[in-house]
GROMACS .gro file of C-alpha atoms in nm:
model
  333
    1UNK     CA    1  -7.964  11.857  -8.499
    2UNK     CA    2  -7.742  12.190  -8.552
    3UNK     CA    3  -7.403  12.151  -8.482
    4UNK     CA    4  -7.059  12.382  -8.422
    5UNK     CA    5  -6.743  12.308  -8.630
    6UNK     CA    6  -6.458  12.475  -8.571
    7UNK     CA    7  -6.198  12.600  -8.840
    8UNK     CA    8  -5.879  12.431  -8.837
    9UNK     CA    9  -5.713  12.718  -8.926
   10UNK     CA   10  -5.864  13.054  -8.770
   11UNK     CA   11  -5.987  12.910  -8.468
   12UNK     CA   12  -6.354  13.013  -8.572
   13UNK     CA   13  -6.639  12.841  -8.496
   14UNK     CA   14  -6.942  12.798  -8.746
   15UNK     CA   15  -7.331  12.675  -8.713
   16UNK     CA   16  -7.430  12.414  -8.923
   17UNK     CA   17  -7.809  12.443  -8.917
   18UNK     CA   18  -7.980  12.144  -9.137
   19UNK     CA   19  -8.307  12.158  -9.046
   20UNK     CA   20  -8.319  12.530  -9.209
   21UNK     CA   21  -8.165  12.424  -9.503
   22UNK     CA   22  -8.218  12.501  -9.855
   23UNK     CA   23  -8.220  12.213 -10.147
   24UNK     CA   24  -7.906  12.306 -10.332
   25UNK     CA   25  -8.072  12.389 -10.635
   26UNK     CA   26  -8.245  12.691 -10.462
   27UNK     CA   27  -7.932  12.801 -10.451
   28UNK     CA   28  -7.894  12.863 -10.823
   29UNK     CA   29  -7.861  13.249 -10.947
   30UNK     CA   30  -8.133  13.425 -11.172
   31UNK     CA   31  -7.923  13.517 -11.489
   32UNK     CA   32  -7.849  13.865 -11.441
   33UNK     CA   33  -7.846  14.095 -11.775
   34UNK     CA   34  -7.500  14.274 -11.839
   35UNK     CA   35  -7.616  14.611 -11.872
   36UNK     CA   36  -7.238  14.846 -11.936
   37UNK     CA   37  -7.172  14.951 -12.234
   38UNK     CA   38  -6.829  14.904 -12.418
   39UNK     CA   39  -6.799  15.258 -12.519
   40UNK     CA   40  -6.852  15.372 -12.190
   41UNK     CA   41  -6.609  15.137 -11.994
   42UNK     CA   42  -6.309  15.205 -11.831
   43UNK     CA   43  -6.148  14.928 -11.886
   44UNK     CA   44  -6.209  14.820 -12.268
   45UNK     CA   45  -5.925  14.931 -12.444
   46UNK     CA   46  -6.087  15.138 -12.744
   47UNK     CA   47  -6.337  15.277 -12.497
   48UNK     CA   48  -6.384  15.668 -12.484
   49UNK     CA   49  -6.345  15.610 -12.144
   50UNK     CA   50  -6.088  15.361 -12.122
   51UNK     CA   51  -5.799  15.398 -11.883
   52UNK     CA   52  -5.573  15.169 -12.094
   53UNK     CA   53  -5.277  15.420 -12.158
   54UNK     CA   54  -5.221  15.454 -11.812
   55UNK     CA   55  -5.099  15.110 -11.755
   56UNK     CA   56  -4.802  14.923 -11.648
   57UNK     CA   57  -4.698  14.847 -11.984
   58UNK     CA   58  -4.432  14.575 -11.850
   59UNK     CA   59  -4.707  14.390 -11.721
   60UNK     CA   60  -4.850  14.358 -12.004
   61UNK     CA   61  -4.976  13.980 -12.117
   62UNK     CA   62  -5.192  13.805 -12.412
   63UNK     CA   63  -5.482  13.815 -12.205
   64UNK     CA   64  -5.470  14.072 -11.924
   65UNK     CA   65  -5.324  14.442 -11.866
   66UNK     CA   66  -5.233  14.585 -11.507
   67UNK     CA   67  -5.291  14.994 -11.376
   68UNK     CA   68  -5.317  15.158 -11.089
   69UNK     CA   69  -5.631  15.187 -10.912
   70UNK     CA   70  -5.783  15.530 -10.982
   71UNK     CA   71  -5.931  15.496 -10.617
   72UNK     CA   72  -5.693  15.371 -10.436
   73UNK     CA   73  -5.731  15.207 -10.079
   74UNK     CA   74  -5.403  15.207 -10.005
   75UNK     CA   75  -5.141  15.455 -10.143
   76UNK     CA   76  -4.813  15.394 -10.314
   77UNK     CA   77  -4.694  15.757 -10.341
   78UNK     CA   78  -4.869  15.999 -10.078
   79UNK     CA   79  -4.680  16.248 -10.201
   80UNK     CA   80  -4.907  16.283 -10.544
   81UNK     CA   81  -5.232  16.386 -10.265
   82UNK     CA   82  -5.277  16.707 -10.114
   83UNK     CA   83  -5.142  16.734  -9.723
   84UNK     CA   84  -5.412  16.750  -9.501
   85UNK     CA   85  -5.412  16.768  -9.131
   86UNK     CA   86  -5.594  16.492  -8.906
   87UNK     CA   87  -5.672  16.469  -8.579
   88UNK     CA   88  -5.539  16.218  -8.368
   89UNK     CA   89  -5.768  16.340  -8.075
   90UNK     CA   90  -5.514  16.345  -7.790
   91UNK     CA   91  -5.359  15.971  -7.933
   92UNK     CA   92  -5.700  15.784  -7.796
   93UNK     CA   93  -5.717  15.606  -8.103
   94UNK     CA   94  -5.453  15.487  -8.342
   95UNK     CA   95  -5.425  15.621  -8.670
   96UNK     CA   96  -5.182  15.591  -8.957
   97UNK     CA   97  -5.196  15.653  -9.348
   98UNK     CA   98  -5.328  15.400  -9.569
   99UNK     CA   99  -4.971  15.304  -9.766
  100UNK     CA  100  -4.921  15.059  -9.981
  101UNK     CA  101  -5.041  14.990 -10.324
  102UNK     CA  102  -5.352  14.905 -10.498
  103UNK     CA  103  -5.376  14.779 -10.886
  104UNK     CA  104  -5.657  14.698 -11.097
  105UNK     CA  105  -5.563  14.357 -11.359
  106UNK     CA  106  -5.787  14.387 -11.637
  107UNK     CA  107  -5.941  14.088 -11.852
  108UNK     CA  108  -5.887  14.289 -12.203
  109UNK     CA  109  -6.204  14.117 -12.354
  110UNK     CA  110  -6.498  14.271 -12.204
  111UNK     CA  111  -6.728  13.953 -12.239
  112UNK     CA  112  -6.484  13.727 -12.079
  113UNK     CA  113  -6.657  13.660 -11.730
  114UNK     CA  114  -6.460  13.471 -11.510
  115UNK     CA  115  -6.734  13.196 -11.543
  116UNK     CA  116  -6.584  13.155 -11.953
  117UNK     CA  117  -6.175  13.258 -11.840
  118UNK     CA  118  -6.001  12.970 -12.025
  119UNK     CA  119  -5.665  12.798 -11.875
  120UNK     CA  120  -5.467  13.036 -12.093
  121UNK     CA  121  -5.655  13.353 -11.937
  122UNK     CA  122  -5.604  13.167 -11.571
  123UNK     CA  123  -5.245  13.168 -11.643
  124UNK     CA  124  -5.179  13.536 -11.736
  125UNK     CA  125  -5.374  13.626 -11.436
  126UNK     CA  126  -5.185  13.464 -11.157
  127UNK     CA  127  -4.876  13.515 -11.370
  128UNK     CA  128  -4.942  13.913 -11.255
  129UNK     CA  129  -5.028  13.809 -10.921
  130UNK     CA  130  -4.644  13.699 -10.877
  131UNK     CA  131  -4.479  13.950 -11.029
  132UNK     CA  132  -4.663  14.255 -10.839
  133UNK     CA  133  -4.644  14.044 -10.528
  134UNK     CA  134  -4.297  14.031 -10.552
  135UNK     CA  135  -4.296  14.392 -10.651
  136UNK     CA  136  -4.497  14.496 -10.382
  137UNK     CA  137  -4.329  14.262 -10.128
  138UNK     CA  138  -3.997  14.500 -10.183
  139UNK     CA  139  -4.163  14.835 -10.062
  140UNK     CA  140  -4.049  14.937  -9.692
  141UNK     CA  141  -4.426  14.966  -9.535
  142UNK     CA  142  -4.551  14.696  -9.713
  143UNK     CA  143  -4.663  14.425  -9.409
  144UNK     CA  144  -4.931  14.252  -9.648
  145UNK     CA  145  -5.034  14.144  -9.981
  146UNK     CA  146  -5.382  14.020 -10.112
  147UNK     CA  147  -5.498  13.976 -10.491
  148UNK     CA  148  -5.830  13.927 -10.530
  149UNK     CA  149  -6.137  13.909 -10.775
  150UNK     CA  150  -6.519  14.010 -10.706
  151UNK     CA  151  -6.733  13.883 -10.941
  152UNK     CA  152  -7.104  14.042 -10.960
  153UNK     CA  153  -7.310  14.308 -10.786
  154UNK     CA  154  -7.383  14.125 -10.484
  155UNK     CA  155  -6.974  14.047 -10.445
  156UNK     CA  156  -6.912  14.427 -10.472
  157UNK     CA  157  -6.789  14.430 -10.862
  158UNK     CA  158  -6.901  14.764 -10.949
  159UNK     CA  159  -6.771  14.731 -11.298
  160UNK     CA  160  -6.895  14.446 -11.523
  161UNK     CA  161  -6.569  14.461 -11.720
  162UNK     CA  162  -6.402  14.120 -11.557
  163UNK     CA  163  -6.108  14.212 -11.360
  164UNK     CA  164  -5.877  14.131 -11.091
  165UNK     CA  165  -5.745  14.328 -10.774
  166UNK     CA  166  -5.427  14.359 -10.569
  167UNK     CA  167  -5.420  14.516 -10.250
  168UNK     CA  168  -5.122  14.569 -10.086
  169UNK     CA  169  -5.157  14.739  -9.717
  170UNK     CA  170  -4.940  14.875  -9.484
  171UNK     CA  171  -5.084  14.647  -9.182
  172UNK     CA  172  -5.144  14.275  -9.194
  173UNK     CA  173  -5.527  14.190  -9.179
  174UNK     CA  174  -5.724  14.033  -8.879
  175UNK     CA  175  -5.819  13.709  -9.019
  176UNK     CA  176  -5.491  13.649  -9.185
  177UNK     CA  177  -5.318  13.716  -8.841
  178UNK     CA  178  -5.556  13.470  -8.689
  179UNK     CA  179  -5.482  13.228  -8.904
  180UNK     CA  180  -5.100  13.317  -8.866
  181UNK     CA  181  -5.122  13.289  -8.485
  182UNK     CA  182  -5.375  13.008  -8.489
  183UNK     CA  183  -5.150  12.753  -8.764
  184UNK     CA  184  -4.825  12.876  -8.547
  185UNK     CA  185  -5.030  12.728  -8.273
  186UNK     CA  186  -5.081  12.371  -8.436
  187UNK     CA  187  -4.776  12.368  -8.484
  188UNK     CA  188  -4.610  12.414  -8.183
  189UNK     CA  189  -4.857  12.136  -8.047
  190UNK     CA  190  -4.812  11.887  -8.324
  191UNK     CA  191  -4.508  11.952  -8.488
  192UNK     CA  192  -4.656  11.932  -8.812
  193UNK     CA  193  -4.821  12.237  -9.113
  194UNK     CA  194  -5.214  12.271  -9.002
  195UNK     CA  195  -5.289  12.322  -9.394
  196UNK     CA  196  -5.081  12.011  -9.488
  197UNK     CA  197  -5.263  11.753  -9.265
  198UNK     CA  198  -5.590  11.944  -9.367
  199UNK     CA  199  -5.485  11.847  -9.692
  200UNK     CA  200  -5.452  11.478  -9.590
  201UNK     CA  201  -5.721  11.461  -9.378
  202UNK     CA  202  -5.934  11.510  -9.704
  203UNK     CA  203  -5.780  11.310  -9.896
  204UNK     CA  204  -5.858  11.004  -9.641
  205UNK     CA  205  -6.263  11.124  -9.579
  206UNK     CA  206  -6.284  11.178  -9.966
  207UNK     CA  207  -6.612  11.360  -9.878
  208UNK     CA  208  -6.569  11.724  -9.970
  209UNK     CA  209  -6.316  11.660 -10.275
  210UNK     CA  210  -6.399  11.876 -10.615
  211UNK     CA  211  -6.111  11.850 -10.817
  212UNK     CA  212  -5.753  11.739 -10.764
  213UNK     CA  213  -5.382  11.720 -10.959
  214UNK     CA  214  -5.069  11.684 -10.927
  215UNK     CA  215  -4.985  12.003 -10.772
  216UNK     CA  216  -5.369  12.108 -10.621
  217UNK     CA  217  -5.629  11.997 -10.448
  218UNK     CA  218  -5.997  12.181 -10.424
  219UNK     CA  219  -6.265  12.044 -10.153
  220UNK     CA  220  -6.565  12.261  -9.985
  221UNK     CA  221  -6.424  12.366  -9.669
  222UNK     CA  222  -6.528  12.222  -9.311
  223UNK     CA  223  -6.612  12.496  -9.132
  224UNK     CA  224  -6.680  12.700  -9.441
  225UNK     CA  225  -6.866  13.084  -9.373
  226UNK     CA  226  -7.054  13.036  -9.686
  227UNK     CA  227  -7.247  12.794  -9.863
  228UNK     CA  228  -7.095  12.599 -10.117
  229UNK     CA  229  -6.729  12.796  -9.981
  230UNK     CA  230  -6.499  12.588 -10.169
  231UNK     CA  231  -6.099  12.650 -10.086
  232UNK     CA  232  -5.750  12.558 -10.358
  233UNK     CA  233  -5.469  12.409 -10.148
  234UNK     CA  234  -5.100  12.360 -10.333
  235UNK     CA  235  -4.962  12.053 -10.202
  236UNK     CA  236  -4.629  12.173 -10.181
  237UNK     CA  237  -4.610  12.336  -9.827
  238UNK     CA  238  -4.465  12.724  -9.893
  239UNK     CA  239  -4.590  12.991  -9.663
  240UNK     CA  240  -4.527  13.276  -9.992
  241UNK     CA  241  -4.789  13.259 -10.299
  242UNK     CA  242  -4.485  13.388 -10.513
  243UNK     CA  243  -4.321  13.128 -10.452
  244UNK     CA  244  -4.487  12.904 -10.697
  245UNK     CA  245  -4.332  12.735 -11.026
  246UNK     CA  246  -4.419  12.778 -11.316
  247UNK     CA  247  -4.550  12.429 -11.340
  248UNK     CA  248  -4.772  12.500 -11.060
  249UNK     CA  249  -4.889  12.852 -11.269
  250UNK     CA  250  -5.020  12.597 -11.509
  251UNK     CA  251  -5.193  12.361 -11.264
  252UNK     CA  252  -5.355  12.621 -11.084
  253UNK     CA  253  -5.502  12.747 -11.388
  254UNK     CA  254  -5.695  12.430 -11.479
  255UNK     CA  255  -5.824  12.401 -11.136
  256UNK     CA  256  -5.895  12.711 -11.109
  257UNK     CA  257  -6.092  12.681 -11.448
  258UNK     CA  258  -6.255  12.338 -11.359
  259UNK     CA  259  -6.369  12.510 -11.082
  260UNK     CA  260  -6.541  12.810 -11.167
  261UNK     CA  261  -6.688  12.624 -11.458
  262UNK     CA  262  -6.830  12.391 -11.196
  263UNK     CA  263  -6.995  12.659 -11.059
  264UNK     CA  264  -7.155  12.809 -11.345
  265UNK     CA  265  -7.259  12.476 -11.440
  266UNK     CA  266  -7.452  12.384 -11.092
  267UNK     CA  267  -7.517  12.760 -10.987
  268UNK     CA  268  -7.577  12.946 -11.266
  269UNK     CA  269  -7.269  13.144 -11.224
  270UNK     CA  270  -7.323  13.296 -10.882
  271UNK     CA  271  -7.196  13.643 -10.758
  272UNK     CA  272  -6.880  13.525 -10.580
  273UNK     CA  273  -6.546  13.641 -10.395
  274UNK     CA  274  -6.211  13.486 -10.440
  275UNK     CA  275  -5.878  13.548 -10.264
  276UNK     CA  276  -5.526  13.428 -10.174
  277UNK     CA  277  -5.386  13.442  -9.853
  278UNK     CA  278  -5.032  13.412  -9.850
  279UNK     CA  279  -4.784  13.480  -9.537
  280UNK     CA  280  -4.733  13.834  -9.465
  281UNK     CA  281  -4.393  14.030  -9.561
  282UNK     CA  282  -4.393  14.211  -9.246
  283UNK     CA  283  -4.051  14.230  -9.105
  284UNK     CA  284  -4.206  14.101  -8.761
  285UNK     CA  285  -4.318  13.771  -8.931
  286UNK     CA  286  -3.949  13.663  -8.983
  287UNK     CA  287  -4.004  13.228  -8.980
  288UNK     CA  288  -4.358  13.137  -9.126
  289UNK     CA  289  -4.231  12.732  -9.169
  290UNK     CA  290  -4.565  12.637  -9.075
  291UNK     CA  291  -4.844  12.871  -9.283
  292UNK     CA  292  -4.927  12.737  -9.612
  293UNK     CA  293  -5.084  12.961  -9.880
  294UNK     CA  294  -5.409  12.945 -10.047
  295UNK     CA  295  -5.673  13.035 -10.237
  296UNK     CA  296  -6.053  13.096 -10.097
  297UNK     CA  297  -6.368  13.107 -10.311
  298UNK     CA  298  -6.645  13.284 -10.119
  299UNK     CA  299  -7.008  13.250 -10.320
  300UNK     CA  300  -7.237  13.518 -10.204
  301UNK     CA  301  -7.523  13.322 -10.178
  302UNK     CA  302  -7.652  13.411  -9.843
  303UNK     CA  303  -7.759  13.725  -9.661
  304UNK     CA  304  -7.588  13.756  -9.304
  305UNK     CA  305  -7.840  13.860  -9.018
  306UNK     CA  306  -7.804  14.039  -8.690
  307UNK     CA  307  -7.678  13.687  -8.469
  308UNK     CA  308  -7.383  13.711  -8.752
  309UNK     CA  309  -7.291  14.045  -8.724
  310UNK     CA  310  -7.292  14.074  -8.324
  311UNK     CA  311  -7.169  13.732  -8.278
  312UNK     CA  312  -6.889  13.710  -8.555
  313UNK     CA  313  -7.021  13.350  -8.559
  314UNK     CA  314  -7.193  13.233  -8.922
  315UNK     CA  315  -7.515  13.008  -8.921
  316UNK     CA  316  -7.481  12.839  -9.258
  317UNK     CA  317  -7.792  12.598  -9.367
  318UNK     CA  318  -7.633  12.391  -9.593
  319UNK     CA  319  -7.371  12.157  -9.522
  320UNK     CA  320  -7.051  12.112  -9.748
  321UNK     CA  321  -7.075  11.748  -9.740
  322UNK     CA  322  -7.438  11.815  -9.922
  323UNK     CA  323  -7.246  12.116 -10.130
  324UNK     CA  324  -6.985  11.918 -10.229
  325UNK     CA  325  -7.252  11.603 -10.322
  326UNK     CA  326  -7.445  11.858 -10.575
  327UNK     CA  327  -7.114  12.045 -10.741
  328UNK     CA  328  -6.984  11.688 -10.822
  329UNK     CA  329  -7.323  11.575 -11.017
  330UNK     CA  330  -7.221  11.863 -11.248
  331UNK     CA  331  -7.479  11.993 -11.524
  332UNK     CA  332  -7.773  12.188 -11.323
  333UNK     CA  333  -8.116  12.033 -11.347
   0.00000   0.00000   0.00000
């Protein structure tokens, strides 16, 4: 029988349809041959390409370097692009410019997928992620910022070259308000952090559970959009991702690497999104006591059809109780 779960956090409703399911092994990705040459990457340091001396050189780290998006989506100087005049059509629809920042935090080694990124490279990477948050979080018409990391073609990585992104945006983005006004909501009804009882809540069913330690816990999410969806909790309840220790750095690196190894081991190191949602630095969101950051890991396993897009509603065929079952049994048969 199908059945609707809600999200705990956004609100958002989901279809859990079991009779349509998939075995989870069906799930597991045809190895895909890496095709870009070193020579002609961008990002490999002794490329003819490469963009390596136009880095942030203070960013620099064993593992990882940090530059400027040559295509940015959001701008941190406007005044390095030619003026041009738009049309606001008589002020029907809003419009503003796209300021911000965007950055690109390169892997150095080339044939380091994130699949293979060791503790050590985990560390350097999120390492970044707080220091150009907190750089980012300082710039007047900053309201929002998001690092995250698309991992093969069907995740929109366009460029084999492993590497990380941080977008920081001049508005705060729809599902990270919803989940703003939604947790502010629990809140005020049970006096308690949505994300921290989700976090015990788990921890009593002990159904979804990956991986856990002292500072983390990873489970496949309830109400998750996508199969196998699996989401990194810290335990300690902070609303702002740069406010973690660097004890925490170090914990979120091995879970972060037990993890994705997981998933290459069981799915044959699918095409995959991650992200960390963190409260906003808008001025507007002034007390955020009760949000809770945290990491999402979105495999792209599955194609959305028409009911998704017009309904905003996902049908997902596989259950994370069942996900979380065949990521546990480890090595793929």
């Amino acid at each position: 029988m199908p059945q609707l779960r809600q999200n705990i956090i956004t609100g958002e409703w989901v279809v859990f349809a079991p009779e349509r399911a998939k075995r989870p092994t069906d799930y597991i990705t045809v190895t895909t041959e890496r095709k870009q040459k070193k020579d002609d990457c961008p990002f490999c340091v002794d490329s003819k390409k490469s963009e390596y001396d136009k880095r942030l050189k203070e960013y620099d780290t064993n593992f990882t370097y940090t530059l400027p998006n040559k295509f940015p989506a959001f701008v941190e100087r406007p005044e390095l692009y030619s003026p041009k005049i738009y049309n606001i059509e008589d002020e029907f629809y809003k419009m503003k410019l796209a300021l911000g920042g965007h950055d690109v935090v390169v892997v150095k080694d080339h044939d380091q997928a994130l699949n293979k990124f060791t503790p050590a490279i985990w560390e350097d990477l999120i390492g970044v992620f707080k220091k150009r948050y907190k750089y980012f979080g300082k710039i007047p018409n900053v309201e929002y910022i998001m690092p995250i990391y698309n991992h093969g073609p069907e995740a929109a990585a366009s460029i084999e070259h492993p590497h990380a992104q941080i977008f920081a945006s001049a508005i705060v983005p729809n599902i990270v308000a919803r989940e703003v006004r939604h947790t502010a909501q629990y809140y005020s009804e049970n006096k308690k952090c949505a994300f921290c009882d989700l976090i015990e809540h788990e921890k009593e069913q002990n159904t979804r559970i990956l991986f856990e330690n002292s500072d983390f816990i990873a489970f496949t999410f309830y109400a998750a959009r996508f199969p196998f969806e699996v989401w990194i909790l810290p335990k300690r309840h902070k609303a702002y991702f740069d406010e973690i220790t660097p004890q925490e750095i170090v914990s979120l690196a091995k879970i972060c690497n037990q993890v994705f190894t997981r998933f290459d081991e069981t799915l044959n190191d699918p095409p995959l999104n991650f992200f960390i949602h963190s409260g906003p630095v808008a001025e507007k969101y002034d007390d955020l006591s009760y949000y809770h950051w945290h990491l999402e890991i979105a495999p792209r396993l599955a194609i959305y059809g028409g009911y998704e897009l017009g309904s905003g509603m996902v049908i997902d065929i596989i259950t994370p109780e069942a996900a979380a079952d065949y990521l546990r049994l480890g090595k793929k048969s």
